[in-house]
């Protein structure tokens, strides 16, 4: 059976430690990059206000909303708004 | 105008000095006039890796304090005569360097050399900031390992905000990723971040991948930069790095594990 195991094991898609490392790094690096860029003072209040509006319609936790102001070089600034919804919240 | 290249990383022990020595010597072997500066004040080590530790008389801080001229402090390499080393001071504290006096020394060196390679100390303190401040290019040395990658990202932030180029609003420092101690076999087994993983996270152009190699320790034991070991995979990989810095297009190698033959597979070679 050892032979069978050998072939079966190869097929399985395992979560490797390397992919875990990558995932953790992507999160922490993104987080640290955000705190590095000086964000305008109104962002926290804006976040609160948008959350309040969202909550009129759907139930969303605090961490479901992220807002970033990115300078794309030159005069171009992009306000990026990311709202994560869970499946059961969308149906409402 | 000399190209000022800082070899930096944030984290210690990832191969900054090994890389500075190999790349500096490689550039000189290609006919360029090169000086490598050790910015690690108090923890001088470039001299050992270059094999010139017995010839250090004056150092970087002596030059800054006017106790020696630049020519007195520079150590000419015995192997390649277009290469010199400016050793770090072993005794003075790190505050000996400041932007003004380092700038003056770099300006003077810039008239004498084509390349100035700055071997940065680890960390993000004054010494590391001084090494990167005047850089035109940065070689961000990174191991495929979580803490090294995170620290490299931190350093990328510093390059973009704390350098002279950032302060004056000039073109940003040209960033290069140098991945060291890479083990293709462990990557294939899912135990190590791959080149693509690290590129994804740091999103800067790849300059080179140096495989984990026994040649590196042998080279430092002997005080002969590993690029001189032309038979070794690490030596060849550094040669590719030098060629790329000089604008050549070179394919990446040593990215895949050696395939075991059928016999060693059967008999456990």
mmCIF file of C-alpha atoms in Angstrom:
data_model
loop_
_atom_site.group_PDB
_atom_site.id
_atom_site.type_symbol
_atom_site.label_atom_id
_atom_site.label_comp_id
_atom_site.label_asym_id
_atom_site.label_seq_id
_atom_site.Cartn_x
_atom_site.Cartn_y
_atom_site.Cartn_z
ATOM 1 C CA UNK A 1 0.000 0.000 0.000
ATOM 2 C CA UNK A 2 2.981 2.243 0.469
ATOM 3 C CA UNK A 3 3.254 2.508 -3.280
ATOM 4 C CA UNK A 4 -0.385 3.535 -3.583
ATOM 5 C CA UNK A 5 0.073 6.141 -0.852
ATOM 6 C CA UNK A 6 3.012 7.535 -2.718
ATOM 7 C CA UNK A 7 0.968 8.222 -5.841
ATOM 8 C CA UNK A 8 -2.065 9.459 -3.957
ATOM 9 C CA UNK A 9 -0.047 11.849 -1.883
ATOM 10 C CA UNK A 10 1.358 13.537 -4.958
ATOM 11 C CA UNK A 11 -2.155 14.282 -6.205
ATOM 12 C CA UNK A 12 -3.368 15.879 -3.028
ATOM 13 C CA UNK A 13 -3.204 19.626 -2.994
ATOM 14 C CA UNK A 14 -1.677 20.332 0.376
ATOM 15 C CA UNK A 15 -1.369 23.673 2.077
ATOM 16 C CA UNK A 16 2.397 24.010 2.203
ATOM 17 C CA UNK A 17 4.275 26.044 4.781
ATOM 18 C CA UNK A 18 5.582 28.208 1.946
ATOM 19 C CA UNK A 19 2.072 29.184 0.873
ATOM 20 C CA UNK A 20 1.214 29.956 4.471
ATOM 21 C CA UNK A 21 4.312 32.150 4.670
ATOM 22 C CA UNK A 22 3.311 33.979 1.513
ATOM 23 C CA UNK A 23 -0.205 34.610 2.722
ATOM 24 C CA UNK A 24 0.962 35.917 6.097
ATOM 25 C CA UNK A 25 3.541 38.149 4.471
ATOM 26 C CA UNK A 26 1.085 39.616 1.993
ATOM 27 C CA UNK A 27 -1.219 40.635 4.806
ATOM 28 C CA UNK A 28 1.393 42.093 7.138
ATOM 29 C CA UNK A 29 3.292 43.862 4.374
ATOM 30 C CA UNK A 30 0.114 45.448 3.003
ATOM 31 C CA UNK A 31 -0.811 46.542 6.505
ATOM 32 C CA UNK A 32 2.599 48.050 7.199
ATOM 33 C CA UNK A 33 2.685 49.812 3.844
ATOM 34 C CA UNK A 34 -0.609 51.474 4.646
ATOM 35 C CA UNK A 35 0.532 52.792 7.972
ATOM 36 C CA UNK A 36 3.702 54.041 6.299
ATOM 37 C CA UNK A 37 1.902 56.271 3.866
ATOM 38 C CA UNK A 38 0.526 59.234 5.609
ATOM 39 C CA UNK A 39 -3.205 59.106 5.179
ATOM 40 C CA UNK A 40 -5.384 62.206 5.453
ATOM 41 C CA UNK A 41 -6.968 62.945 8.823
ATOM 42 C CA UNK A 42 -10.544 62.620 7.589
ATOM 43 C CA UNK A 43 -10.195 58.941 6.640
ATOM 44 C CA UNK A 44 -11.192 57.434 10.020
ATOM 45 C CA UNK A 45 -14.332 59.599 10.184
ATOM 46 C CA UNK A 46 -15.156 58.831 6.563
ATOM 47 C CA UNK A 47 -14.841 55.134 7.354
ATOM 48 C CA UNK A 48 -17.256 55.501 10.267
ATOM 49 C CA UNK A 49 -19.776 57.425 8.177
ATOM 50 C CA UNK A 50 -19.744 54.942 5.326
ATOM 51 C CA UNK A 51 -20.155 52.079 7.771
ATOM 52 C CA UNK A 52 -23.160 53.845 9.294
ATOM 53 C CA UNK A 53 -24.765 54.214 5.871
ATOM 54 C CA UNK A 54 -24.086 50.573 5.035
ATOM 55 C CA UNK A 55 -25.670 49.479 8.289
ATOM 56 C CA UNK A 56 -28.967 51.066 7.322
ATOM 57 C CA UNK A 57 -29.261 48.272 4.776
ATOM 58 C CA UNK A 58 -26.985 45.420 5.739
ATOM 59 C CA UNK A 59 -25.228 44.078 8.761
ATOM 60 C CA UNK A 60 -21.486 44.539 8.389
ATOM 61 C CA UNK A 61 -18.703 44.172 10.953
ATOM 62 C CA UNK A 62 -16.225 47.012 11.575
ATOM 63 C CA UNK A 63 -13.377 45.386 9.727
ATOM 64 C CA UNK A 64 -15.383 44.801 6.543
ATOM 65 C CA UNK A 65 -14.519 48.224 5.200
ATOM 66 C CA UNK A 66 -11.104 49.452 4.191
ATOM 67 C CA UNK A 67 -10.312 52.814 2.667
ATOM 68 C CA UNK A 68 -7.067 53.886 1.061
ATOM 69 C CA UNK A 69 -5.930 57.026 -0.589
ATOM 70 C CA UNK A 70 -3.237 56.181 -3.106
ATOM 71 C CA UNK A 71 -1.080 58.587 -4.983
ATOM 72 C CA UNK A 72 -0.533 57.056 -8.399
ATOM 73 C CA UNK A 73 2.165 59.559 -9.211
ATOM 74 C CA UNK A 74 1.725 63.118 -10.376
ATOM 75 C CA UNK A 75 -1.731 64.626 -9.967
ATOM 76 C CA UNK A 76 -3.597 61.337 -9.841
ATOM 77 C CA UNK A 77 -4.992 60.298 -6.471
ATOM 78 C CA UNK A 78 -7.201 57.267 -6.128
ATOM 79 C CA UNK A 79 -9.575 56.760 -3.225
ATOM 80 C CA UNK A 80 -9.982 53.039 -2.929
ATOM 81 C CA UNK A 81 -12.930 51.644 -1.041
ATOM 82 C CA UNK A 82 -13.170 47.981 -0.276
ATOM 83 C CA UNK A 83 -16.217 46.452 1.344
ATOM 84 C CA UNK A 84 -16.228 42.764 2.144
ATOM 85 C CA UNK A 85 -19.648 41.171 2.356
ATOM 86 C CA UNK A 86 -20.512 37.754 3.628
ATOM 87 C CA UNK A 87 -22.912 35.630 1.614
ATOM 88 C CA UNK A 88 -25.898 35.856 3.961
ATOM 89 C CA UNK A 89 -25.597 39.616 4.283
ATOM 90 C CA UNK A 90 -26.102 40.311 0.613
ATOM 91 C CA UNK A 91 -29.559 38.734 0.436
ATOM 92 C CA UNK A 92 -30.903 41.029 3.145
ATOM 93 C CA UNK B 1 29.383 60.274 -12.734
ATOM 94 C CA UNK B 2 29.869 57.199 -10.626
ATOM 95 C CA UNK B 3 26.936 54.898 -10.013
ATOM 96 C CA UNK B 4 26.347 54.722 -6.262
ATOM 97 C CA UNK B 5 24.869 51.343 -5.368
ATOM 98 C CA UNK B 6 23.820 50.464 -1.821
ATOM 99 C CA UNK B 7 23.622 46.817 -0.816
ATOM 100 C CA UNK B 8 20.993 46.749 1.887
ATOM 101 C CA UNK B 9 18.438 44.439 3.543
ATOM 102 C CA UNK B 10 17.193 45.529 6.935
ATOM 103 C CA UNK B 11 17.755 42.082 8.400
ATOM 104 C CA UNK B 12 21.246 40.945 9.324
ATOM 105 C CA UNK B 13 22.997 37.832 8.082
ATOM 106 C CA UNK B 14 21.284 37.631 4.712
ATOM 107 C CA UNK B 15 24.446 38.170 2.669
ATOM 108 C CA UNK B 16 24.988 41.913 2.240
ATOM 109 C CA UNK B 17 28.748 41.832 2.705
ATOM 110 C CA UNK B 18 29.159 38.625 0.682
ATOM 111 C CA UNK B 19 27.153 40.252 -2.100
ATOM 112 C CA UNK B 20 28.967 43.606 -1.900
ATOM 113 C CA UNK B 21 32.320 41.834 -2.156
ATOM 114 C CA UNK B 22 31.274 39.554 -5.009
ATOM 115 C CA UNK B 23 29.507 42.228 -7.030
ATOM 116 C CA UNK B 24 32.205 44.878 -6.454
ATOM 117 C CA UNK B 25 34.958 42.513 -7.496
ATOM 118 C CA UNK B 26 32.912 41.304 -10.464
ATOM 119 C CA UNK B 27 32.354 44.855 -11.705
ATOM 120 C CA UNK B 28 36.086 45.552 -11.383
ATOM 121 C CA UNK B 29 36.973 42.365 -13.275
ATOM 122 C CA UNK B 30 34.877 43.744 -16.128
ATOM 123 C CA UNK B 31 37.227 46.710 -16.344
ATOM 124 C CA UNK B 32 35.366 49.223 -14.178
ATOM 125 C CA UNK B 33 36.956 51.318 -11.476
ATOM 126 C CA UNK B 34 35.198 50.259 -8.300
ATOM 127 C CA UNK B 35 35.338 51.158 -4.619
ATOM 128 C CA UNK B 36 33.471 49.204 -1.968
ATOM 129 C CA UNK B 37 32.729 51.113 1.247
ATOM 130 C CA UNK B 38 32.015 49.353 4.524
ATOM 131 C CA UNK B 39 29.370 51.416 6.336
ATOM 132 C CA UNK B 40 29.164 49.057 9.307
ATOM 133 C CA UNK B 41 30.994 51.290 11.776
ATOM 134 C CA UNK B 42 32.085 49.300 14.827
ATOM 135 C CA UNK B 43 31.496 45.936 13.140
ATOM 136 C CA UNK B 44 33.934 45.950 10.264
ATOM 137 C CA UNK B 45 33.781 42.764 8.197
ATOM 138 C CA UNK B 46 34.157 43.612 4.546
ATOM 139 C CA UNK B 47 37.955 43.542 5.002
ATOM 140 C CA UNK B 48 37.776 39.883 6.106
ATOM 141 C CA UNK B 49 35.514 38.845 3.251
ATOM 142 C CA UNK B 50 37.833 40.623 0.801
ATOM 143 C CA UNK B 51 40.932 39.118 2.436
ATOM 144 C CA UNK B 52 42.623 42.432 3.197
ATOM 145 C CA UNK B 53 42.138 42.614 6.995
ATOM 146 C CA UNK B 54 45.871 42.767 7.669
ATOM 147 C CA UNK B 55 46.312 45.790 5.429
ATOM 148 C CA UNK B 56 43.877 48.139 7.161
ATOM 149 C CA UNK B 57 45.712 51.195 8.481
ATOM 150 C CA UNK B 58 43.240 54.054 8.228
ATOM 151 C CA UNK B 59 39.489 53.855 7.875
ATOM 152 C CA UNK B 60 36.361 55.732 6.805
ATOM 153 C CA UNK B 61 36.079 57.654 10.094
ATOM 154 C CA UNK B 62 39.750 58.712 9.965
ATOM 155 C CA UNK B 63 39.063 60.223 6.547
ATOM 156 C CA UNK B 64 35.974 62.014 7.805
ATOM 157 C CA UNK B 65 37.822 63.415 10.799
ATOM 158 C CA UNK B 66 40.684 64.582 8.594
ATOM 159 C CA UNK B 67 43.167 62.223 10.272
ATOM 160 C CA UNK B 68 43.986 60.567 6.967
ATOM 161 C CA UNK B 69 43.525 61.313 3.291
ATOM 162 C CA UNK B 70 41.262 59.211 1.160
ATOM 163 C CA UNK B 71 44.252 57.759 -0.664
ATOM 164 C CA UNK B 72 45.839 56.693 2.616
ATOM 165 C CA UNK B 73 42.700 54.910 3.726
ATOM 166 C CA UNK B 74 41.797 53.180 0.461
ATOM 167 C CA UNK B 75 43.127 49.633 0.198
ATOM 168 C CA UNK B 76 43.954 48.530 -3.319
ATOM 169 C CA UNK B 77 42.843 44.997 -4.072
ATOM 170 C CA UNK B 78 45.763 42.679 -4.844
ATOM 171 C CA UNK B 79 43.821 40.672 -7.399
ATOM 172 C CA UNK B 80 42.239 43.442 -9.502
ATOM 173 C CA UNK B 81 43.981 46.784 -9.569
ATOM 174 C CA UNK B 82 40.890 48.792 -10.495
ATOM 175 C CA UNK B 83 39.275 47.808 -7.174
ATOM 176 C CA UNK B 84 39.671 49.498 -3.779
ATOM 177 C CA UNK B 85 38.105 49.037 -0.375
ATOM 178 C CA UNK B 86 37.336 51.716 2.167
ATOM 179 C CA UNK B 87 37.162 49.904 5.502
ATOM 180 C CA UNK B 88 34.839 50.819 8.350
ATOM 181 C CA UNK B 89 36.217 51.946 11.648
ATOM 182 C CA UNK B 90 36.357 49.246 14.282
ATOM 183 C CA UNK B 91 36.434 51.410 17.385
ATOM 184 C CA UNK B 92 34.448 54.594 16.884
ATOM 185 C CA UNK B 93 30.765 54.833 17.447
ATOM 186 C CA UNK B 94 28.183 54.996 14.699
ATOM 187 C CA UNK B 95 27.472 58.690 15.123
ATOM 188 C CA UNK B 96 30.807 59.510 13.534
ATOM 189 C CA UNK B 97 29.124 59.704 10.122
ATOM 190 C CA UNK B 98 26.777 62.454 9.068
ATOM 191 C CA UNK B 99 25.185 63.447 5.782
ATOM 192 C CA UNK B 100 27.536 66.335 5.087
ATOM 193 C CA UNK B 101 30.837 64.568 5.625
ATOM 194 C CA UNK B 102 29.735 61.321 3.976
ATOM 195 C CA UNK B 103 28.522 63.363 1.013
ATOM 196 C CA UNK B 104 31.921 65.008 0.665
ATOM 197 C CA UNK B 105 33.758 61.673 0.698
ATOM 198 C CA UNK B 106 31.341 60.196 -1.861
ATOM 199 C CA UNK B 107 31.774 63.217 -4.085
ATOM 200 C CA UNK B 108 35.528 62.843 -4.026
ATOM 201 C CA UNK B 109 35.266 59.094 -4.687
ATOM 202 C CA UNK B 110 32.810 59.770 -7.504
ATOM 203 C CA UNK B 111 35.552 61.548 -9.416
ATOM 204 C CA UNK B 112 37.903 58.592 -9.059
ATOM 205 C CA UNK B 113 35.599 55.615 -9.650
ATOM 206 C CA UNK B 114 32.864 54.311 -11.975
ATOM 207 C CA UNK B 115 31.047 52.421 -9.235
ATOM 208 C CA UNK B 116 30.707 53.085 -5.519
ATOM 209 C CA UNK B 117 29.296 50.038 -3.722
ATOM 210 C CA UNK B 118 28.010 50.840 -0.231
ATOM 211 C CA UNK B 119 27.863 47.816 2.059
ATOM 212 C CA UNK B 120 25.112 48.750 4.527
ATOM 213 C CA UNK B 121 24.933 47.624 8.135
ATOM 214 C CA UNK B 122 21.845 45.700 9.223
ATOM 215 C CA UNK B 123 18.963 47.514 10.863
ATOM 216 C CA UNK B 124 17.271 50.812 10.091
ATOM 217 C CA UNK B 125 19.343 53.045 12.347
ATOM 218 C CA UNK B 126 21.634 55.908 11.442
ATOM 219 C CA UNK B 127 24.334 53.715 9.878
ATOM 220 C CA UNK B 128 21.957 52.031 7.453
ATOM 221 C CA UNK B 129 20.306 55.369 6.633
ATOM 222 C CA UNK B 130 23.721 56.864 5.882
ATOM 223 C CA UNK B 131 24.595 53.992 3.542
ATOM 224 C CA UNK B 132 21.423 54.433 1.488
ATOM 225 C CA UNK B 133 21.098 58.230 1.613
ATOM 226 C CA UNK B 134 23.176 59.059 -1.472
ATOM 227 C CA UNK B 135 22.375 55.918 -3.464
ATOM 228 C CA UNK B 136 21.308 55.939 -7.106
ATOM 229 C CA UNK B 137 20.496 52.236 -6.991
ATOM 230 C CA UNK B 138 19.770 49.740 -4.262
ATOM 231 C CA UNK B 139 20.352 46.014 -4.217
ATOM 232 C CA UNK B 140 17.828 44.739 -1.694
ATOM 233 C CA UNK B 141 19.307 41.485 -0.452
ATOM 234 C CA UNK B 142 16.620 39.100 0.728
ATOM 235 C CA UNK B 143 16.421 35.505 1.924
ATOM 236 C CA UNK B 144 13.288 33.544 0.989
ATOM 237 C CA UNK B 145 12.099 33.658 4.574
ATOM 238 C CA UNK B 146 9.358 35.673 6.312
ATOM 239 C CA UNK B 147 11.383 37.994 8.525
ATOM 240 C CA UNK B 148 13.853 38.864 5.784
ATOM 241 C CA UNK B 149 11.094 39.652 3.274
ATOM 242 C CA UNK B 150 9.256 41.835 5.762
ATOM 243 C CA UNK B 151 12.434 43.743 6.646
ATOM 244 C CA UNK B 152 13.233 44.215 2.968
ATOM 245 C CA UNK B 153 9.844 45.804 2.474
ATOM 246 C CA UNK B 154 10.603 48.116 5.365
ATOM 247 C CA UNK B 155 13.863 49.125 3.714
ATOM 248 C CA UNK B 156 12.045 49.760 0.431
ATOM 249 C CA UNK B 157 9.921 52.243 2.351
ATOM 250 C CA UNK B 158 13.066 53.968 3.618
ATOM 251 C CA UNK B 159 14.580 54.110 0.135
ATOM 252 C CA UNK B 160 11.436 55.829 -1.084
ATOM 253 C CA UNK B 161 11.219 58.350 1.739
ATOM 254 C CA UNK B 162 14.534 58.884 3.503
ATOM 255 C CA UNK B 163 17.052 59.044 0.670
ATOM 256 C CA UNK B 164 18.552 62.135 -0.892
ATOM 257 C CA UNK B 165 16.681 61.407 -4.102
ATOM 258 C CA UNK B 166 13.402 61.302 -2.173
ATOM 259 C CA UNK B 167 14.164 64.484 -0.244
ATOM 260 C CA UNK B 168 15.081 66.441 -3.353
ATOM 261 C CA UNK B 169 12.221 65.013 -5.399
ATOM 262 C CA UNK B 170 14.600 63.498 -7.980
ATOM 263 C CA UNK B 171 14.013 60.225 -9.816
ATOM 264 C CA UNK B 172 13.614 57.517 -7.186
ATOM 265 C CA UNK B 173 16.380 55.085 -6.324
ATOM 266 C CA UNK B 174 16.434 52.197 -8.778
ATOM 267 C CA UNK B 175 15.580 49.117 -6.768
ATOM 268 C CA UNK B 176 16.858 45.608 -7.475
ATOM 269 C CA UNK B 177 15.857 42.396 -5.738
ATOM 270 C CA UNK B 178 18.683 39.994 -4.968
ATOM 271 C CA UNK B 179 17.414 36.732 -3.558
ATOM 272 C CA UNK B 180 20.117 34.848 -1.682
ATOM 273 C CA UNK B 181 20.385 31.411 -0.051
ATOM 274 C CA UNK B 182 17.787 30.062 -2.434
ATOM 275 C CA UNK B 183 17.125 26.365 -2.333
ATOM 276 C CA UNK B 184 15.128 25.176 -5.379
ATOM 277 C CA UNK B 185 14.628 21.755 -3.836
ATOM 278 C CA UNK B 186 12.932 23.164 -0.761
ATOM 279 C CA UNK B 187 10.835 25.457 -2.943
ATOM 280 C CA UNK B 188 9.617 22.435 -4.919
ATOM 281 C CA UNK B 189 8.735 20.717 -1.675
ATOM 282 C CA UNK B 190 6.689 23.711 -0.599
ATOM 283 C CA UNK B 191 8.992 24.525 2.295
ATOM 284 C CA UNK B 192 10.432 27.766 0.978
ATOM 285 C CA UNK B 193 9.038 30.906 -0.633
ATOM 286 C CA UNK B 194 9.684 30.844 -4.372
ATOM 287 C CA UNK B 195 11.243 33.610 -6.455
ATOM 288 C CA UNK B 196 7.769 34.454 -7.754
ATOM 289 C CA UNK B 197 6.362 34.626 -4.217
ATOM 290 C CA UNK B 198 8.993 37.135 -3.107
ATOM 291 C CA UNK B 199 8.650 39.139 -6.326
ATOM 292 C CA UNK B 200 4.874 39.222 -5.768
ATOM 293 C CA UNK B 201 5.224 40.563 -2.255
ATOM 294 C CA UNK B 202 8.001 43.099 -2.767
ATOM 295 C CA UNK B 203 7.122 43.970 -6.384
ATOM 296 C CA UNK B 204 10.553 45.176 -7.438
ATOM 297 C CA UNK B 205 12.534 43.888 -10.431
ATOM 298 C CA UNK B 206 14.644 40.790 -9.890
ATOM 299 C CA UNK B 207 18.390 41.270 -10.288
ATOM 300 C CA UNK B 208 19.553 37.817 -9.335
ATOM 301 C CA UNK B 209 19.025 34.601 -7.451
ATOM 302 C CA UNK B 210 21.984 33.154 -5.566
ATOM 303 C CA UNK B 211 21.511 29.502 -4.679
ATOM 304 C CA UNK B 212 22.344 28.248 -1.196
ATOM 305 C CA UNK B 213 25.893 27.096 -1.697
ATOM 306 C CA UNK B 214 28.789 25.660 0.248
ATOM 307 C CA UNK B 215 31.059 27.800 -1.877
ATOM 308 C CA UNK B 216 30.027 30.920 0.052
ATOM 309 C CA UNK B 217 31.430 29.735 3.386
ATOM 310 C CA UNK B 218 34.568 28.440 1.698
ATOM 311 C CA UNK B 219 35.018 31.814 0.041
ATOM 312 C CA UNK B 220 34.697 33.742 3.286
ATOM 313 C CA UNK B 221 37.056 31.306 5.035
ATOM 314 C CA UNK B 222 39.669 32.098 2.411
ATOM 315 C CA UNK B 223 38.964 35.821 2.028
ATOM 316 C CA UNK B 224 38.326 35.307 -1.684
ATOM 317 C CA UNK B 225 34.954 36.717 -2.815
ATOM 318 C CA UNK B 226 32.818 33.861 -4.095
ATOM 319 C CA UNK B 227 32.618 35.292 -7.616
ATOM 320 C CA UNK B 228 36.244 34.153 -8.028
ATOM 321 C CA UNK B 229 35.075 30.568 -7.554
ATOM 322 C CA UNK B 230 33.997 30.333 -11.169
ATOM 323 C CA UNK B 231 33.081 26.657 -10.929
ATOM 324 C CA UNK B 232 30.572 27.193 -8.144
ATOM 325 C CA UNK B 233 26.880 27.847 -8.739
ATOM 326 C CA UNK B 234 26.970 30.866 -6.381
ATOM 327 C CA UNK B 235 29.984 32.285 -8.228
ATOM 328 C CA UNK B 236 28.231 31.916 -11.566
ATOM 329 C CA UNK B 237 25.024 33.428 -10.210
ATOM 330 C CA UNK B 238 26.936 36.508 -8.973
ATOM 331 C CA UNK B 239 28.618 36.784 -12.366
ATOM 332 C CA UNK B 240 25.140 36.920 -13.932
ATOM 333 C CA UNK B 241 24.195 39.667 -11.462
ATOM 334 C CA UNK B 242 27.223 41.722 -12.500
ATOM 335 C CA UNK B 243 26.408 41.255 -16.180
ATOM 336 C CA UNK B 244 22.822 42.377 -15.577
ATOM 337 C CA UNK B 245 24.009 45.464 -13.686
ATOM 338 C CA UNK B 246 26.104 46.282 -16.734
ATOM 339 C CA UNK B 247 23.019 46.126 -18.912
ATOM 340 C CA UNK B 248 23.355 42.644 -20.390
ATOM 341 C CA UNK B 249 20.351 40.406 -20.691
ATOM 342 C CA UNK B 250 21.114 37.144 -18.945
ATOM 343 C CA UNK B 251 18.689 34.291 -18.313
ATOM 344 C CA UNK B 252 18.150 33.294 -14.708
ATOM 345 C CA UNK B 253 19.620 29.940 -13.733
ATOM 346 C CA UNK B 254 19.789 27.691 -10.672
ATOM 347 C CA UNK B 255 16.047 28.103 -10.166
ATOM 348 C CA UNK B 256 15.190 24.429 -10.490
ATOM 349 C CA UNK B 257 16.255 21.512 -8.335
ATOM 350 C CA UNK B 258 18.643 19.057 -9.887
ATOM 351 C CA UNK B 259 16.705 16.099 -11.091
ATOM 352 C CA UNK B 260 17.793 12.890 -9.492
ATOM 353 C CA UNK B 261 18.680 10.142 -11.929
ATOM 354 C CA UNK B 262 16.828 6.845 -11.879
ATOM 355 C CA UNK B 263 19.736 5.093 -10.182
ATOM 356 C CA UNK B 264 20.127 7.486 -7.302
ATOM 357 C CA UNK B 265 16.358 7.382 -6.869
ATOM 358 C CA UNK B 266 16.389 3.607 -6.628
ATOM 359 C CA UNK B 267 19.443 3.296 -4.464
ATOM 360 C CA UNK B 268 18.978 6.460 -2.460
ATOM 361 C CA UNK B 269 21.876 8.571 -3.702
#
